Amino acid sequence: MIRYDLRGFGRSALPEETRYRHHDDLRALLDWLGIPSAALLGHSTGGSIALDFAVSHPEAVHALVLFGAIAHGYEFSPDFAAAMQAIYASAQAEEGIAAAKMLWLRLLAFQPEDPGAEDELHRMVADYSGWHWLNADPVLPREPPALQHLDIIRRPILTLLGERDVPECHRIAAMVDQAVPAAEHVALAGLGHMANLEAPARFNDAVLAFLTRFARDPGSPGPA
């Protein structure tokens, strides 16, 4: 399994002035690692990147898991858009980054089964610099949006989310399920946007059940 940090997150450097696209970064990483085809799993914003990549490079994806995914080109509801705008406004006001992080955490419908999950989530959020709330990110979206070309995807897709995830993620999953004949759907009962932290065993079981059946590329020795 390979996991990487997007620009400005974790141990990756902050974005510079040069324009870039997240799915191009993913393509460059796979090329550098010598991986011609992989099973992709993307969560939330990571789901939008995985979807952009799958539409841009369908030959390089042999299975796709979209977990609580958002998608470029989707028009958010006024309520959700207002909630996100409040986070940005809070970060840039006197309340600052700490208050913005608390607003963001309230959106997650977090119901952990793992006793240490809440502490782990708060630790990760505390480590985030808040750079994207205070600066203009030079990232470019995919044009045209992947949602307009879901018919390109011929590989199996699992749309996975917590039953209590935000309505936007449920709507996006339904759009993918309707447009992609090979799509499967799993909603994890009682969980929210961070189901992988809330109930890791149930999350892993759902992902591995799907990948066991579909992740092996006939042209490769096994899933990447």
PDB file of N, CA and C in Angstrom, residues 6 40-50 65-70 104 108 121 124 160-162 165 169 192-198 203:
ATOM      1  N   LEU A   6      -0.778  15.222   0.148  1.00  0.00           N
ATOM      2  CA  LEU A   6      -0.969  16.267  -0.855  1.00  0.00           C
ATOM      3  C   LEU A   6      -0.105  17.477  -0.514  1.00  0.00           C
ATOM      4  N   LEU A  40      -6.973   2.407  -6.694  1.00  0.00           N
ATOM      5  CA  LEU A  40      -6.938   3.683  -5.983  1.00  0.00           C
ATOM      6  C   LEU A  40      -8.034   3.747  -4.938  1.00  0.00           C
ATOM      7  N   LEU A  41      -7.706   4.301  -3.772  1.00  0.00           N
ATOM      8  CA  LEU A  41      -8.695   4.605  -2.737  1.00  0.00           C
ATOM      9  C   LEU A  41      -8.523   6.063  -2.361  1.00  0.00           C
ATOM     10  N   GLY A  42      -9.586   6.844  -2.521  1.00  0.00           N
ATOM     11  CA  GLY A  42      -9.535   8.264  -2.175  1.00  0.00           C
ATOM     12  C   GLY A  42     -10.652   8.628  -1.224  1.00  0.00           C
ATOM     13  N   HIS A  43     -10.304   9.377  -0.168  1.00  0.00           N
ATOM     14  CA  HIS A  43     -11.278   9.794   0.847  1.00  0.00           C
ATOM     15  C   HIS A  43     -11.514  11.287   0.753  1.00  0.00           C
ATOM     16  N   SER A  44     -12.768  11.701   0.731  1.00  0.00           N
ATOM     17  CA  SER A  44     -13.144  13.109   0.756  1.00  0.00           C
ATOM     18  C   SER A  44     -12.501  13.845  -0.428  1.00  0.00           C
ATOM     19  N   THR A  45     -11.650  14.834  -0.181  1.00  0.00           N
ATOM     20  CA  THR A  45     -10.948  15.490  -1.282  1.00  0.00           C
ATOM     21  C   THR A  45     -10.103  14.488  -2.056  1.00  0.00           C
ATOM     22  N   GLY A  46      -9.530  13.524  -1.364  1.00  0.00           N
ATOM     23  CA  GLY A  46      -8.775  12.484  -2.041  1.00  0.00           C
ATOM     24  C   GLY A  46      -9.627  11.702  -3.019  1.00  0.00           C
ATOM     25  N   GLY A  47     -10.930  11.583  -2.732  1.00  0.00           N
ATOM     26  CA  GLY A  47     -11.836  10.920  -3.660  1.00  0.00           C
ATOM     27  C   GLY A  47     -11.970  11.691  -4.956  1.00  0.00           C
ATOM     28  N   SER A  48     -12.011  13.016  -4.860  1.00  0.00           N
ATOM     29  CA  SER A  48     -12.104  13.825  -6.083  1.00  0.00           C
ATOM     30  C   SER A  48     -10.841  13.677  -6.921  1.00  0.00           C
ATOM     31  N   ILE A  49      -9.685  13.553  -6.268  1.00  0.00           N
ATOM     32  CA  ILE A  49      -8.424  13.382  -6.988  1.00  0.00           C
ATOM     33  C   ILE A  49      -8.383  12.015  -7.657  1.00  0.00           C
ATOM     34  N   ALA A  50      -8.796  10.975  -6.938  1.00  0.00           N
ATOM     35  CA  ALA A  50      -8.825   9.635  -7.517  1.00  0.00           C
ATOM     36  C   ALA A  50      -9.775   9.578  -8.706  1.00  0.00           C
ATOM     37  N   VAL A  65     -11.885   2.904  -5.254  1.00  0.00           N
ATOM     38  CA  VAL A  65     -12.727   3.045  -4.064  1.00  0.00           C
ATOM     39  C   VAL A  65     -12.869   4.530  -3.765  1.00  0.00           C
ATOM     40  N   LEU A  66     -14.099   5.026  -3.844  1.00  0.00           N
ATOM     41  CA  LEU A  66     -14.402   6.414  -3.511  1.00  0.00           C
ATOM     42  C   LEU A  66     -15.081   6.418  -2.149  1.00  0.00           C
ATOM     43  N   PHE A  67     -14.366   6.891  -1.154  1.00  0.00           N
ATOM     44  CA  PHE A  67     -14.821   6.827   0.240  1.00  0.00           C
ATOM     45  C   PHE A  67     -15.208   8.223   0.714  1.00  0.00           C
ATOM     46  N   GLY A  68     -16.502   8.432   0.946  1.00  0.00           N
ATOM     47  CA  GLY A  68     -16.976   9.750   1.376  1.00  0.00           C
ATOM     48  C   GLY A  68     -16.465  10.839   0.461  1.00  0.00           C
ATOM     49  N   ALA A  69     -16.495  10.566  -0.845  1.00  0.00           N
ATOM     50  CA  ALA A  69     -15.805  11.426  -1.810  1.00  0.00           C
ATOM     51  C   ALA A  69     -16.605  12.673  -2.145  1.00  0.00           C
ATOM     52  N   ILE A  70     -15.885  13.756  -2.391  1.00  0.00           N
ATOM     53  CA  ILE A  70     -16.455  14.899  -3.079  1.00  0.00           C
ATOM     54  C   ILE A  70     -15.988  14.809  -4.527  1.00  0.00           C
ATOM     55  N   TRP A 104     -14.880  22.845  11.495  1.00  0.00           N
ATOM     56  CA  TRP A 104     -14.703  21.749  10.547  1.00  0.00           C
ATOM     57  C   TRP A 104     -15.026  20.417  11.200  1.00  0.00           C
ATOM     58  N   LEU A 108     -18.362  16.570  10.684  1.00  0.00           N
ATOM     59  CA  LEU A 108     -17.974  15.205  10.363  1.00  0.00           C
ATOM     60  C   LEU A 108     -18.931  14.132  10.861  1.00  0.00           C
ATOM     61  N   LEU A 121      -8.116  11.782  15.751  1.00  0.00           N
ATOM     62  CA  LEU A 121      -8.626  12.771  14.802  1.00  0.00           C
ATOM     63  C   LEU A 121      -8.239  14.177  15.245  1.00  0.00           C
ATOM     64  N   MET A 124      -4.581  14.852  14.539  1.00  0.00           N
ATOM     65  CA  MET A 124      -4.299  15.110  13.128  1.00  0.00           C
ATOM     66  C   MET A 124      -4.744  16.509  12.717  1.00  0.00           C
ATOM     67  N   LEU A 160     -18.155   4.075  -1.095  1.00  0.00           N
ATOM     68  CA  LEU A 160     -18.200   3.684   0.314  1.00  0.00           C
ATOM     69  C   LEU A 160     -18.324   4.932   1.163  1.00  0.00           C
ATOM     70  N   LEU A 161     -19.236   4.910   2.117  1.00  0.00           N
ATOM     71  CA  LEU A 161     -19.348   6.055   3.036  1.00  0.00           C
ATOM     72  C   LEU A 161     -20.035   5.630   4.322  1.00  0.00           C
ATOM     73  N   GLY A 162     -19.948   6.506   5.307  1.00  0.00           N
ATOM     74  CA  GLY A 162     -20.675   6.291   6.542  1.00  0.00           C
ATOM     75  C   GLY A 162     -22.130   6.680   6.354  1.00  0.00           C
ATOM     76  N   ASP A 165     -22.719  10.259   7.053  1.00  0.00           N
ATOM     77  CA  ASP A 165     -21.884  11.240   6.358  1.00  0.00           C
ATOM     78  C   ASP A 165     -22.760  12.386   5.865  1.00  0.00           C
ATOM     79  N   CYS A 169     -21.941  14.061   0.261  1.00  0.00           N
ATOM     80  CA  CYS A 169     -21.210  12.850  -0.104  1.00  0.00           C
ATOM     81  C   CYS A 169     -22.155  11.743  -0.557  1.00  0.00           C
ATOM     82  N   GLY A 192     -19.906   8.229  10.381  1.00  0.00           N
ATOM     83  CA  GLY A 192     -19.894   9.509   9.690  1.00  0.00           C
ATOM     84  C   GLY A 192     -18.805   9.600   8.645  1.00  0.00           C
ATOM     85  N   HIS A 193     -18.306  10.814   8.433  1.00  0.00           N
ATOM     86  CA  HIS A 193     -17.372  11.084   7.346  1.00  0.00           C
ATOM     87  C   HIS A 193     -16.008  10.433   7.573  1.00  0.00           C
ATOM     88  N   MET A 194     -15.674  10.136   8.821  1.00  0.00           N
ATOM     89  CA  MET A 194     -14.380   9.537   9.144  1.00  0.00           C
ATOM     90  C   MET A 194     -14.552   8.085   9.572  1.00  0.00           C
ATOM     91  N   ALA A 195     -15.341   7.344   8.825  1.00  0.00           N
ATOM     92  CA  ALA A 195     -15.651   5.960   9.190  1.00  0.00           C
ATOM     93  C   ALA A 195     -14.399   5.108   9.332  1.00  0.00           C
ATOM     94  N   ASN A 196     -13.348   5.431   8.591  1.00  0.00           N
ATOM     95  CA  ASN A 196     -12.108   4.652   8.692  1.00  0.00           C
ATOM     96  C   ASN A 196     -11.463   4.770  10.060  1.00  0.00           C
ATOM     97  N   LEU A 197     -11.667   5.908  10.738  1.00  0.00           N
ATOM     98  CA  LEU A 197     -11.177   6.070  12.106  1.00  0.00           C
ATOM     99  C   LEU A 197     -12.207   5.601  13.139  1.00  0.00           C
ATOM    100  N   GLU A 198     -13.486   5.812  12.814  1.00  0.00           N
ATOM    101  CA  GLU A 198     -14.541   5.480  13.767  1.00  0.00           C
ATOM    102  C   GLU A 198     -14.646   3.978  14.007  1.00  0.00           C
ATOM    103  N   PHE A 203     -14.529  -0.789   8.324  1.00  0.00           N
ATOM    104  CA  PHE A 203     -14.076  -0.112   7.105  1.00  0.00           C
ATOM    105  C   PHE A 203     -13.146  -1.016   6.305  1.00  0.00           C
TER     106      PHE A 203
END
